[in-house]
Tab-separated table of C-alpha atoms and ligand atoms in Angstrom:
chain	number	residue	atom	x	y	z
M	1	UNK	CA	127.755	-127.701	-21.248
M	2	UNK	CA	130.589	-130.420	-19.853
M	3	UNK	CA	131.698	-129.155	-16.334
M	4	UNK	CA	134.214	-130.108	-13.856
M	5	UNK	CA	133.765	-129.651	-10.417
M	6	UNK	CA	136.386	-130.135	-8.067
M	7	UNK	CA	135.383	-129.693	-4.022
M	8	UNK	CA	136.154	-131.109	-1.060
M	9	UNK	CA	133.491	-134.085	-0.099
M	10	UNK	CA	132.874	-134.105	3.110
M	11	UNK	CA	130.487	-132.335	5.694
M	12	UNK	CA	132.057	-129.078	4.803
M	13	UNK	CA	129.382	-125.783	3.678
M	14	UNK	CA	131.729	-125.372	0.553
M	15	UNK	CA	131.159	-129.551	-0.490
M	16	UNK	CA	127.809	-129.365	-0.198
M	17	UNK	CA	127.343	-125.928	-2.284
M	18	UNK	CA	129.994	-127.503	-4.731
M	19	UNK	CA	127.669	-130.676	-5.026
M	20	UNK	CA	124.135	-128.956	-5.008
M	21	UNK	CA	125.626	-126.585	-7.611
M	22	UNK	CA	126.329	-129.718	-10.042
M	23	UNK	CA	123.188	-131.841	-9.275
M	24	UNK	CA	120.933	-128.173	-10.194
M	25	UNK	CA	122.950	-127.784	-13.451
M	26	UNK	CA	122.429	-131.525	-13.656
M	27	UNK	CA	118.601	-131.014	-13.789
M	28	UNK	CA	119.191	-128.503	-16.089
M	29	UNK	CA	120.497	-130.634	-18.728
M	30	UNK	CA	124.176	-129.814	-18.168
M	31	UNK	CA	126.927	-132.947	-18.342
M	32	UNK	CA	128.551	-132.623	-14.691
M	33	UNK	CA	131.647	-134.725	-14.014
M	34	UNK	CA	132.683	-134.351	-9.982
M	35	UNK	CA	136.183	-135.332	-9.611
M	36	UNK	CA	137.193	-135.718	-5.877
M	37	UNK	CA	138.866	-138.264	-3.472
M	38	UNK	CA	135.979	-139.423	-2.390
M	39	UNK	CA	132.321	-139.258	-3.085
M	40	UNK	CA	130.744	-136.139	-1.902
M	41	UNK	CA	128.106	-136.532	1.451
M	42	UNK	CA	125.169	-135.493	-0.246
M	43	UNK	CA	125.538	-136.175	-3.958
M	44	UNK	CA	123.222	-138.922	-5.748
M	45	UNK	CA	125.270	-140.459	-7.714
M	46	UNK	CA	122.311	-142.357	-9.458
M	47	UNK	CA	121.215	-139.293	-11.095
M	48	UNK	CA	121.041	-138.614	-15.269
M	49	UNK	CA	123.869	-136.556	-16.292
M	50	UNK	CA	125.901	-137.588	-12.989
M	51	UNK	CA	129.545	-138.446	-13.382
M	52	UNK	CA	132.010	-139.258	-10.222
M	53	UNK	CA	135.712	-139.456	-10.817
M	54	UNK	CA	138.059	-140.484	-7.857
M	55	UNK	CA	141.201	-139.120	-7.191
M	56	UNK	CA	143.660	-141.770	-6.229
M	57	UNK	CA	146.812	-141.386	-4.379
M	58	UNK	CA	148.669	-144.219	-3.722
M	59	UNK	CA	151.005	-144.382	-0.663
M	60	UNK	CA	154.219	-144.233	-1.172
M	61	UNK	CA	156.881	-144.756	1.891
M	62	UNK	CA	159.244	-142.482	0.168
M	63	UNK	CA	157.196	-139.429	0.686
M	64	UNK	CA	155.565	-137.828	4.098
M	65	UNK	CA	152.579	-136.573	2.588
M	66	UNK	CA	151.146	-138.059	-0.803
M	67	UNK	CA	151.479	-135.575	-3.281
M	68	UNK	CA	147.310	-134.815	-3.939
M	69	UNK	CA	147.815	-131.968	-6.027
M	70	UNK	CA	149.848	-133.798	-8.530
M	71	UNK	CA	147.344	-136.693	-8.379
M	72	UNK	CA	144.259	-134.390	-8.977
M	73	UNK	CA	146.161	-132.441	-11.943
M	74	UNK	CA	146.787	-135.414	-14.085
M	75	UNK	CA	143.093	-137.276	-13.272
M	76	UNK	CA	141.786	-133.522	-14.611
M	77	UNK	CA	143.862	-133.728	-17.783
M	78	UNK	CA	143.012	-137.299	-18.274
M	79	UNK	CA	139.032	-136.979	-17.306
M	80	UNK	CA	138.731	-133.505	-19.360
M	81	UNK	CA	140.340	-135.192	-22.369
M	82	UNK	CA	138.380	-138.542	-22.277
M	83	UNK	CA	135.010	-136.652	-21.491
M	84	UNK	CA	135.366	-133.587	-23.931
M	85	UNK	CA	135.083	-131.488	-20.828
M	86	UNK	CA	134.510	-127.559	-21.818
M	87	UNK	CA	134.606	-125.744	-18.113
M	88	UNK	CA	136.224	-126.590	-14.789
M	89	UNK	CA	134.624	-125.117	-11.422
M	90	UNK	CA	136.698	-125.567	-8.898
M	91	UNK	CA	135.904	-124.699	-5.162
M	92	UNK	CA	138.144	-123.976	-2.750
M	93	UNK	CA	141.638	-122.390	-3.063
M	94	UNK	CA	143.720	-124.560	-1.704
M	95	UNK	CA	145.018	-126.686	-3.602
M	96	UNK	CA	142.350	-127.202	-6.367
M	97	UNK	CA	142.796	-123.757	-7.805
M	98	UNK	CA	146.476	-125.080	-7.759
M	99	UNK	CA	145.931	-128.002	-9.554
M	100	UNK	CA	143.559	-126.596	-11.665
M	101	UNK	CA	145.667	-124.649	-13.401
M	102	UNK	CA	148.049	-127.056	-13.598
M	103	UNK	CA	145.431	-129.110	-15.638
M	104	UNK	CA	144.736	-125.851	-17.924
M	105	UNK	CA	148.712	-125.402	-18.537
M	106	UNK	CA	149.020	-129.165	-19.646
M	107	UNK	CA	145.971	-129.382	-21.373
M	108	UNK	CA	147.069	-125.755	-23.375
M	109	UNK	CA	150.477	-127.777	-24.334
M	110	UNK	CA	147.565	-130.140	-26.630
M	111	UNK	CA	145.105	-127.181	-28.153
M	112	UNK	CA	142.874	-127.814	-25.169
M	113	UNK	CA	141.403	-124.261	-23.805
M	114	UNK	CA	139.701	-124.958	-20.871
M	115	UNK	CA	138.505	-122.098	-18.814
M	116	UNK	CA	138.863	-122.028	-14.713
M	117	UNK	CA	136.658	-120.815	-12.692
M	118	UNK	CA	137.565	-120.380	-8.549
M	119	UNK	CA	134.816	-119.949	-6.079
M	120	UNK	CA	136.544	-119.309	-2.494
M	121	UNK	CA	134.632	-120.452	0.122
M	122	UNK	CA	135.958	-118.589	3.529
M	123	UNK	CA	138.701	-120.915	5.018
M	124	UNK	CA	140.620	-121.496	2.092
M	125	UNK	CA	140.946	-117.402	2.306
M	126	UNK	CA	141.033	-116.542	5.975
M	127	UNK	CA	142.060	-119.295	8.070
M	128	UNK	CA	144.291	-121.125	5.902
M	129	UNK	CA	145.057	-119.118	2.514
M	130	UNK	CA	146.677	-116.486	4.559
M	131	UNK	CA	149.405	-118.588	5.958
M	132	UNK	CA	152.367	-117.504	4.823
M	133	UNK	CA	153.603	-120.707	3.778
M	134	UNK	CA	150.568	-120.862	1.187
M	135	UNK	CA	149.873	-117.095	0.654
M	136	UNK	CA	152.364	-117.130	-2.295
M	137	UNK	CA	150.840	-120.040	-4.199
M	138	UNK	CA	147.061	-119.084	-3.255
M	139	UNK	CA	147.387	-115.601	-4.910
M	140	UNK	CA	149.072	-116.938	-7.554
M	141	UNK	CA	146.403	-119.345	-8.183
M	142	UNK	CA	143.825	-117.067	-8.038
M	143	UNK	CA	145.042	-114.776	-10.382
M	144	UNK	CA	145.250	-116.927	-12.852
M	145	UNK	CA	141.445	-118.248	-12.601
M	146	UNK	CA	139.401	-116.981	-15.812
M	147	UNK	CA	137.080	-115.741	-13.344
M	148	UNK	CA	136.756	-115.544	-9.260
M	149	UNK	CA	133.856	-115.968	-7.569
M	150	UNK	CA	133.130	-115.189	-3.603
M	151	UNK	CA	130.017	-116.665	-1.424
M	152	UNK	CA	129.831	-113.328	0.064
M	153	UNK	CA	130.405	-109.454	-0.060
M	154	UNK	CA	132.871	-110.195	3.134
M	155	UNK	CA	134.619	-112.848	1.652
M	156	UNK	CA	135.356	-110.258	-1.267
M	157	UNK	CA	136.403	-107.980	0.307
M	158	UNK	CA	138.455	-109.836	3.055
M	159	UNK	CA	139.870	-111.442	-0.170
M	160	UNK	CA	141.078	-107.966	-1.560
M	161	UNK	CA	142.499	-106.647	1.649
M	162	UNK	CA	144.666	-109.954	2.796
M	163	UNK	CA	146.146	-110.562	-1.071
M	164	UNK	CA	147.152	-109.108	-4.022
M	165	UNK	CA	144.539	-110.052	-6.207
M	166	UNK	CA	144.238	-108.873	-10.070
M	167	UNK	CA	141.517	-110.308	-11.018
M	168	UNK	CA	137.610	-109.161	-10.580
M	169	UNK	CA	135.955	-111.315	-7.775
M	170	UNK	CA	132.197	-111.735	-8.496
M	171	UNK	CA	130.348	-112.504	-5.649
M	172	UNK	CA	127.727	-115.197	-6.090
M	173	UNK	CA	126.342	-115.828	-2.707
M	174	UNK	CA	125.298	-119.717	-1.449
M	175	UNK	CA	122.002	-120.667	-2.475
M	176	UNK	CA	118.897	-124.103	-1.166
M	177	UNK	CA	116.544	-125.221	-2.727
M	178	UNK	CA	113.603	-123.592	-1.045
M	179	UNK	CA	111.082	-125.167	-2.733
M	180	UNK	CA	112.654	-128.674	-0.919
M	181	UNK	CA	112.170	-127.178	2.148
M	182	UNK	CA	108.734	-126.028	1.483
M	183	UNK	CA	107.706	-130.209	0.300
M	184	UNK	CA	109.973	-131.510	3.550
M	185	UNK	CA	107.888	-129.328	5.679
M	186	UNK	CA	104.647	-131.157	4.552
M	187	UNK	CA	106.949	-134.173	6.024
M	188	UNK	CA	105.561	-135.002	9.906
M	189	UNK	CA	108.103	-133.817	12.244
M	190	UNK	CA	107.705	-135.268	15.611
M	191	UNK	CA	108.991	-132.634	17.944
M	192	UNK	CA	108.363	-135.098	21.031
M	193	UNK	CA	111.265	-137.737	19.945
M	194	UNK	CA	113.790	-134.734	21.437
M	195	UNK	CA	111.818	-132.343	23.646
M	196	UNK	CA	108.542	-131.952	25.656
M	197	UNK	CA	106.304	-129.419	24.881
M	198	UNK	CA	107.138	-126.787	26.518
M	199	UNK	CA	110.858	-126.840	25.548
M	200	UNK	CA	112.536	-125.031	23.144
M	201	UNK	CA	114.837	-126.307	20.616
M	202	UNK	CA	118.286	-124.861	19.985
M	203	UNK	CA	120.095	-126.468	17.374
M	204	UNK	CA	123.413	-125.817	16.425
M	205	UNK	CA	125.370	-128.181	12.761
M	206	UNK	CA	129.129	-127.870	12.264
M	207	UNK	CA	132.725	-129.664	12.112
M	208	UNK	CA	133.171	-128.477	16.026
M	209	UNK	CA	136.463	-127.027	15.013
M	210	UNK	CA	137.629	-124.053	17.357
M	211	UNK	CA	136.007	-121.343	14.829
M	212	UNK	CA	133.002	-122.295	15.747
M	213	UNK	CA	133.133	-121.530	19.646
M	214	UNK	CA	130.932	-124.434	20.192
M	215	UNK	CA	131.744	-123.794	24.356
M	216	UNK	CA	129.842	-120.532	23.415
M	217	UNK	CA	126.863	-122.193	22.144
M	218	UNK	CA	126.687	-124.557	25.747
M	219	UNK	CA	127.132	-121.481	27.581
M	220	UNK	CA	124.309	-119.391	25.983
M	221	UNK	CA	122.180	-122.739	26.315
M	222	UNK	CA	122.820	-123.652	30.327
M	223	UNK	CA	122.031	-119.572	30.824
M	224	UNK	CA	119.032	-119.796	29.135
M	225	UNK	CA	117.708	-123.264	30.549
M	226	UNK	CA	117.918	-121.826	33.991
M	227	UNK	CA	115.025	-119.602	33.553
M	228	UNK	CA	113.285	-121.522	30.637
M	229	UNK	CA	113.284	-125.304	29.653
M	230	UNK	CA	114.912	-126.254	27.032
M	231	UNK	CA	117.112	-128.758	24.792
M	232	UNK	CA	119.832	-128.122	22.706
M	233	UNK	CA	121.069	-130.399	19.709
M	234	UNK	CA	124.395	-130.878	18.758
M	235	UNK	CA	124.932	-132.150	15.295
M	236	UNK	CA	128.527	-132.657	13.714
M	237	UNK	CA	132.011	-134.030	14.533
M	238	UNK	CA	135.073	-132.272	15.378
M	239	UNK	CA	137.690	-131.460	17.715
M	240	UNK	CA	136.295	-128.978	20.080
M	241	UNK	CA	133.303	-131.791	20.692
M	242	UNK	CA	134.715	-133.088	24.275
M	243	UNK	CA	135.314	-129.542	25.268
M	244	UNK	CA	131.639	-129.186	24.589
M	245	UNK	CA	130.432	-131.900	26.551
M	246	UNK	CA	132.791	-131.461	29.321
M	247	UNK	CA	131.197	-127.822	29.590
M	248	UNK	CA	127.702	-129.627	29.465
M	249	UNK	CA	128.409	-131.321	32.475
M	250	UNK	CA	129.977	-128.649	34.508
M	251	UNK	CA	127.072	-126.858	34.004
M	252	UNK	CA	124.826	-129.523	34.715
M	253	UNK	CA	122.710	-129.627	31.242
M	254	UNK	CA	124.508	-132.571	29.900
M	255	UNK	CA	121.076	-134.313	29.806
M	256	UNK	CA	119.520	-131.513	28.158
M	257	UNK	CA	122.339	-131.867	25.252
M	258	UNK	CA	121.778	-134.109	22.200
M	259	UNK	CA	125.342	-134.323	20.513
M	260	UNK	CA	124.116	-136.693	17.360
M	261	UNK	CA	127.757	-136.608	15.136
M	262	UNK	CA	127.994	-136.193	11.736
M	263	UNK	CA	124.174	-136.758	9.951
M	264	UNK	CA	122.776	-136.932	6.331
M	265	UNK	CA	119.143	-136.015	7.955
M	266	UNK	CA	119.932	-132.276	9.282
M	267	UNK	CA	116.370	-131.622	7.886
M	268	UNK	CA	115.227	-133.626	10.241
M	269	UNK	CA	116.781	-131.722	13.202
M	270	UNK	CA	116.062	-128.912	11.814
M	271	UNK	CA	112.408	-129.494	11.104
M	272	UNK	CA	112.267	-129.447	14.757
M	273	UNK	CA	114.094	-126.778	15.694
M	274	UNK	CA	112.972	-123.328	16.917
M	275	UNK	CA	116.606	-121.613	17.118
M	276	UNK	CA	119.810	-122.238	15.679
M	277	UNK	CA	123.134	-120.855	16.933
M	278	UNK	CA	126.288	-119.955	15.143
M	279	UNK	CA	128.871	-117.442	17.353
M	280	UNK	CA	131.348	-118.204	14.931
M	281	UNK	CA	134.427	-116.253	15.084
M	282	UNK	CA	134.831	-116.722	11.415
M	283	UNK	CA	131.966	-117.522	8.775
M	284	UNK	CA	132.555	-116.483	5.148
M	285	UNK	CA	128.483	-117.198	4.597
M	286	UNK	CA	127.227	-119.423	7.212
M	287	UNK	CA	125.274	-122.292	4.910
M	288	UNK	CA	124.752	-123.643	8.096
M	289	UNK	CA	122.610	-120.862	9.517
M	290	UNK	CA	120.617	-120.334	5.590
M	291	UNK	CA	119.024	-124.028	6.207
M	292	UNK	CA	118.436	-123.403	9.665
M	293	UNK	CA	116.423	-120.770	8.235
M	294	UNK	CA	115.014	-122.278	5.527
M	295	UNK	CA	113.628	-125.033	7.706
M	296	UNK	CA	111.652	-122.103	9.781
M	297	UNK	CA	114.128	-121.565	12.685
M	298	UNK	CA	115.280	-117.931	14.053
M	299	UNK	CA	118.820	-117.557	14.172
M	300	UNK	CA	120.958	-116.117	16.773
M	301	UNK	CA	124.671	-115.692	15.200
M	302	UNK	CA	127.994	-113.508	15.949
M	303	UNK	CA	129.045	-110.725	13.379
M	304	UNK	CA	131.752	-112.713	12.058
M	305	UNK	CA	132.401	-112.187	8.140
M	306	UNK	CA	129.423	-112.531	6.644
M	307	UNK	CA	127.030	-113.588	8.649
M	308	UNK	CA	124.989	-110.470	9.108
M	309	UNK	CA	124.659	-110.709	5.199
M	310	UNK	CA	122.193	-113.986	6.058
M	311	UNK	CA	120.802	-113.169	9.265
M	312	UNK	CA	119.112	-110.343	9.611
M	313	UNK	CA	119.521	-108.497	13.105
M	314	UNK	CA	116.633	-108.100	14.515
M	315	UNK	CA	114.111	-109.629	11.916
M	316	UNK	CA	115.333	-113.278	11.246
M	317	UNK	CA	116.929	-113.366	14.491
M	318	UNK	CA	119.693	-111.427	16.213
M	319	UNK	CA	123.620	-111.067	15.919
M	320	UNK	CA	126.012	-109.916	18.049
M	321	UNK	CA	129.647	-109.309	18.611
M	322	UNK	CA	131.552	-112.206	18.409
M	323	UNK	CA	132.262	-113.856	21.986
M	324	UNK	CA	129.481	-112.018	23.696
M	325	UNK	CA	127.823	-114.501	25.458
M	326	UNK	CA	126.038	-112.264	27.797
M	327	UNK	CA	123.879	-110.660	25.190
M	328	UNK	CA	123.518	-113.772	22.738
M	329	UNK	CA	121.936	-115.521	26.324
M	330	UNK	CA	119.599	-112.796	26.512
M	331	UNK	CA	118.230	-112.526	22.823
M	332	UNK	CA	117.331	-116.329	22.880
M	333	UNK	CA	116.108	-115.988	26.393
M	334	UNK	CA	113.886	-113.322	25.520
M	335	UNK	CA	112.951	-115.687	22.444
M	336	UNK	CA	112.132	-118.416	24.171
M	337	UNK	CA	109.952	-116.047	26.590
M	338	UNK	CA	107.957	-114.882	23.883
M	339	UNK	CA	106.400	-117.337	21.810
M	340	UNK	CA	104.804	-114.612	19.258
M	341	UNK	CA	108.175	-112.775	18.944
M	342	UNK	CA	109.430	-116.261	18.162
M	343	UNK	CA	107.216	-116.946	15.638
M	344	UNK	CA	107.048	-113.884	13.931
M	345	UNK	CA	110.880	-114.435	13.454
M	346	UNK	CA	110.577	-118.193	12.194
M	347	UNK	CA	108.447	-117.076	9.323
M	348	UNK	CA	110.873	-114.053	8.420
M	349	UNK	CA	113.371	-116.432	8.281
M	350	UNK	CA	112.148	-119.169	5.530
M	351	UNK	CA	111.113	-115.574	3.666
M	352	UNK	CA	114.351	-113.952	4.308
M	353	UNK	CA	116.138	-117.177	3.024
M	354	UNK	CA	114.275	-116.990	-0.577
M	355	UNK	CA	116.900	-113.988	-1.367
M	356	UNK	CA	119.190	-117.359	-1.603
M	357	UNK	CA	116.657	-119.359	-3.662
M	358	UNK	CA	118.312	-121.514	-6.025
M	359	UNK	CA	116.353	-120.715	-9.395
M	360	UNK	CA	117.845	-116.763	-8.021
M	361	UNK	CA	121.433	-118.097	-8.223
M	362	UNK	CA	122.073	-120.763	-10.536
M	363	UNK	CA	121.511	-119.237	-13.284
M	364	UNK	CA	124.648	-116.368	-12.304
M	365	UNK	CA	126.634	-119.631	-12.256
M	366	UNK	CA	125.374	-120.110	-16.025
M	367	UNK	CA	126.026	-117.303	-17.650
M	368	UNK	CA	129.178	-116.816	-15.649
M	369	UNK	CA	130.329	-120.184	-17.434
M	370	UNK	CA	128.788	-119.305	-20.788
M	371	UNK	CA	131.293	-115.925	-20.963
M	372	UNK	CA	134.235	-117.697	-19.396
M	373	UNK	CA	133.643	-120.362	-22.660
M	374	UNK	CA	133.048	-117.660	-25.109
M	375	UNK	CA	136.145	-115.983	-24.327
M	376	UNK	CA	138.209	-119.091	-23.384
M	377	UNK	CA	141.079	-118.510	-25.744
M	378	UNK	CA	142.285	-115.046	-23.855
M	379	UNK	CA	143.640	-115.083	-20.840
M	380	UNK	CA	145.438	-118.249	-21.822
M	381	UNK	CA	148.747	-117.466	-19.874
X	1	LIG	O1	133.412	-123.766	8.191
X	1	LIG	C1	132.822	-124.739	7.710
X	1	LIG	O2	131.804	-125.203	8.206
X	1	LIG	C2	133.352	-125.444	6.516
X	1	LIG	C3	133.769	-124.476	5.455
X	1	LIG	C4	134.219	-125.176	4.220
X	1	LIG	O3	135.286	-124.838	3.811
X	1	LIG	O4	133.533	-126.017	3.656
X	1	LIG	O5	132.704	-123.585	5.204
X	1	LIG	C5	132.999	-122.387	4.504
X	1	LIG	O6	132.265	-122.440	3.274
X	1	LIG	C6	130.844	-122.453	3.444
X	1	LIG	C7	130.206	-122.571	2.072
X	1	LIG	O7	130.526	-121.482	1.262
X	1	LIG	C8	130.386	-121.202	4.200
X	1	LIG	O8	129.000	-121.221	4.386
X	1	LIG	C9	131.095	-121.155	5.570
X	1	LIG	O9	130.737	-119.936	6.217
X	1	LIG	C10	132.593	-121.203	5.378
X	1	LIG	N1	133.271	-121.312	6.682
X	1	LIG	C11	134.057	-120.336	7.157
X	1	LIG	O10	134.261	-119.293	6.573
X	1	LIG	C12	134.655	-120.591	8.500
């Protein structure tokens, strides 16, 4: 089949499931076309059946903010028509949904049915969505996808309680590559380029914006140093970075921190890594915590959304409420006390994380596509 995917391309969990999505329907022989502003992080572009279509939007002094729904909605019409395009996937709410079905009205006005499919992601939905300035547009939009998809039983229903949706949401969790993991591992990973021995590793990957209580995650660290040593890596950009660091230092472990920035080689941290944190006070899915645990590394996470949907409590790691720092310091303190309790919940993690194996979930996209095709004339509203 020709598919469309439309995502946002940077760092963000619902890019990089938008882009693993198309290069695993790639492989599978399916024609993907991304069309975006700007290349995605982690897709090849070098790959067979690989297409990349940028979004341009010139500036304009006339207008405050360039118009990038309008922009998107005619380089769909024009990239669906010149590449016979037959589905378009778009991820994220806000605005592709929008412009989606934009796309789908103009192309209707030529006898082109193209069906839309919306997977929401969390933010799009919760932090943002719900605005009221968008809330009117955003359920519109979703309502008219063909079909709705939601990385999460919590992002469902969250999704049903804050709008007035119509339509059946299908949720289709996030999925890795396991198998990936399983060939990195083979991989040396050289534990002593970030820690000694007898360290632990915390690791914690995000866009360090306020949802992810990254002061938390220094917090539960400097407690836990105290009584056993340990580093704690920081990888990502984002706002609430300096607040991090500045905590660091008031507590005195800024030389036990290891704030890398934005990286293409989380694997590599991660290889390392014995747990990952995520107190999150909102997390549709937490993609972020699935590698963690796919690369072997307990998880200690808040309740937010759907988090306890990944992480198991108690058996791939723990999760608490969301802000308690007190108990989060004392389930990765009595971690890191414990090296066979540690272990033992390392290797439930990479086996907990093959409920998300890709060849489990890609297919769901598949046939999801194949009935949205076969009944692309209905629903044509
Ligand atoms: O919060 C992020 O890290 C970015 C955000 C996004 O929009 O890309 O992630 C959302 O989508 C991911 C992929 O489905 C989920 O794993 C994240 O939990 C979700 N973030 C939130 O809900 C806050």
């Amino acid at each position: 089949m020709k598919i469309a995917i439309v995502c946002y391309p940077t760092f963000g969990g619902s890019g990089v499931v938008a882009t693993e999505l198309g290069m695993a329907l790639a492989r599978l022989g399916h024609e993907i076309h991304f069309i975006t502003y700007s290349q995605p992080v982690r897709l090849a572009l070098l790959e067979k059946n690989i297409y990349y279509h940028e979004v341009d939007v010139p500036e304009y002094p006339l207008f405050k903010h360039q118009p990038y729904d309008l922009a998107l909605s005619s380089k769909l019409v024009d990239t669906i028509k010149a590449y016979q395009i037959e589905l378009l996937h778009v991820h994220y709410a806000i605005p592709h949904a929008y412009a989606g079905y934009m796309a789908k009205k103009m192309l209707k006005e030529e006898g082109i049915f193209i069906p839309m499919i919306t997977t929401l992601h969390g933010t799009d939905i919760t932090l943002v969505g719900s605005h009221p300035f968008y809330r009117t547009a955003v359920t519109f939009s979703i309502n008219k996808s063909d079909r709705v998809t939601a990385v999460s039983k919590n992002l469902r229903d969250t999704t049903y309680a804050m709008f007035d949706i119509q339509k059946e949401i299908e949720v289709i969790p996030n999925f890795i590559d396991i198998q990936r993991y399983i060939e990195k591992a083979k991989e040396p990973c050289d534990r002593t380029l970030m820690a000694l021995q007898s360290e632990i590793i915390f690791t914690h990957v995000s866009n360090f914006r306020a949802v992810k209580r990254v002061e938390d995650i220094v917090e539960i660290f400097a407690r836990v140093n105290e009584h056993h040593p340990s580093v704690l890596i920081m990888v990502g950009e984002g706002p609430e970075r300096i607040k991090a660091e500045r905590l660091a230092k008031q507590k005195g472990v800024y030389d036990k921190v290891k704030f890398l920035g934005n990286s293409v080689e989380i694997d590599k941290v991660l290889c390392m890594s014995d747990i990952f944190l995520l107190p999150s006070s909102e997390e549709s899915f937490g993609l972020a915590a699935l590698e963690a645990m796919a690369n072997k590394t307990a998880v200690i996470s808040s309740n937010a959304g759907g988090l306890p949907e990944v992480n198991i409590h108690e058996h791939t790691g723990y999760v608490c409420e969301v802000g308690d720092v007190e108990q989060m310091s004392a389930y990765a303190l009595k971690l890191a006390q414990d090296s066979d309790l540690l272990h033992t919940m390392k290797t439930n993690a990479l086996e907990s994380a093959r409920r998300f194996d890709l060849p489990e979930i890609v297919p769901i996209y598949e046939r999801l596509y194949e009935s949205a095709y076969a009944s692309r004339h209905q629903n044509q509203d």
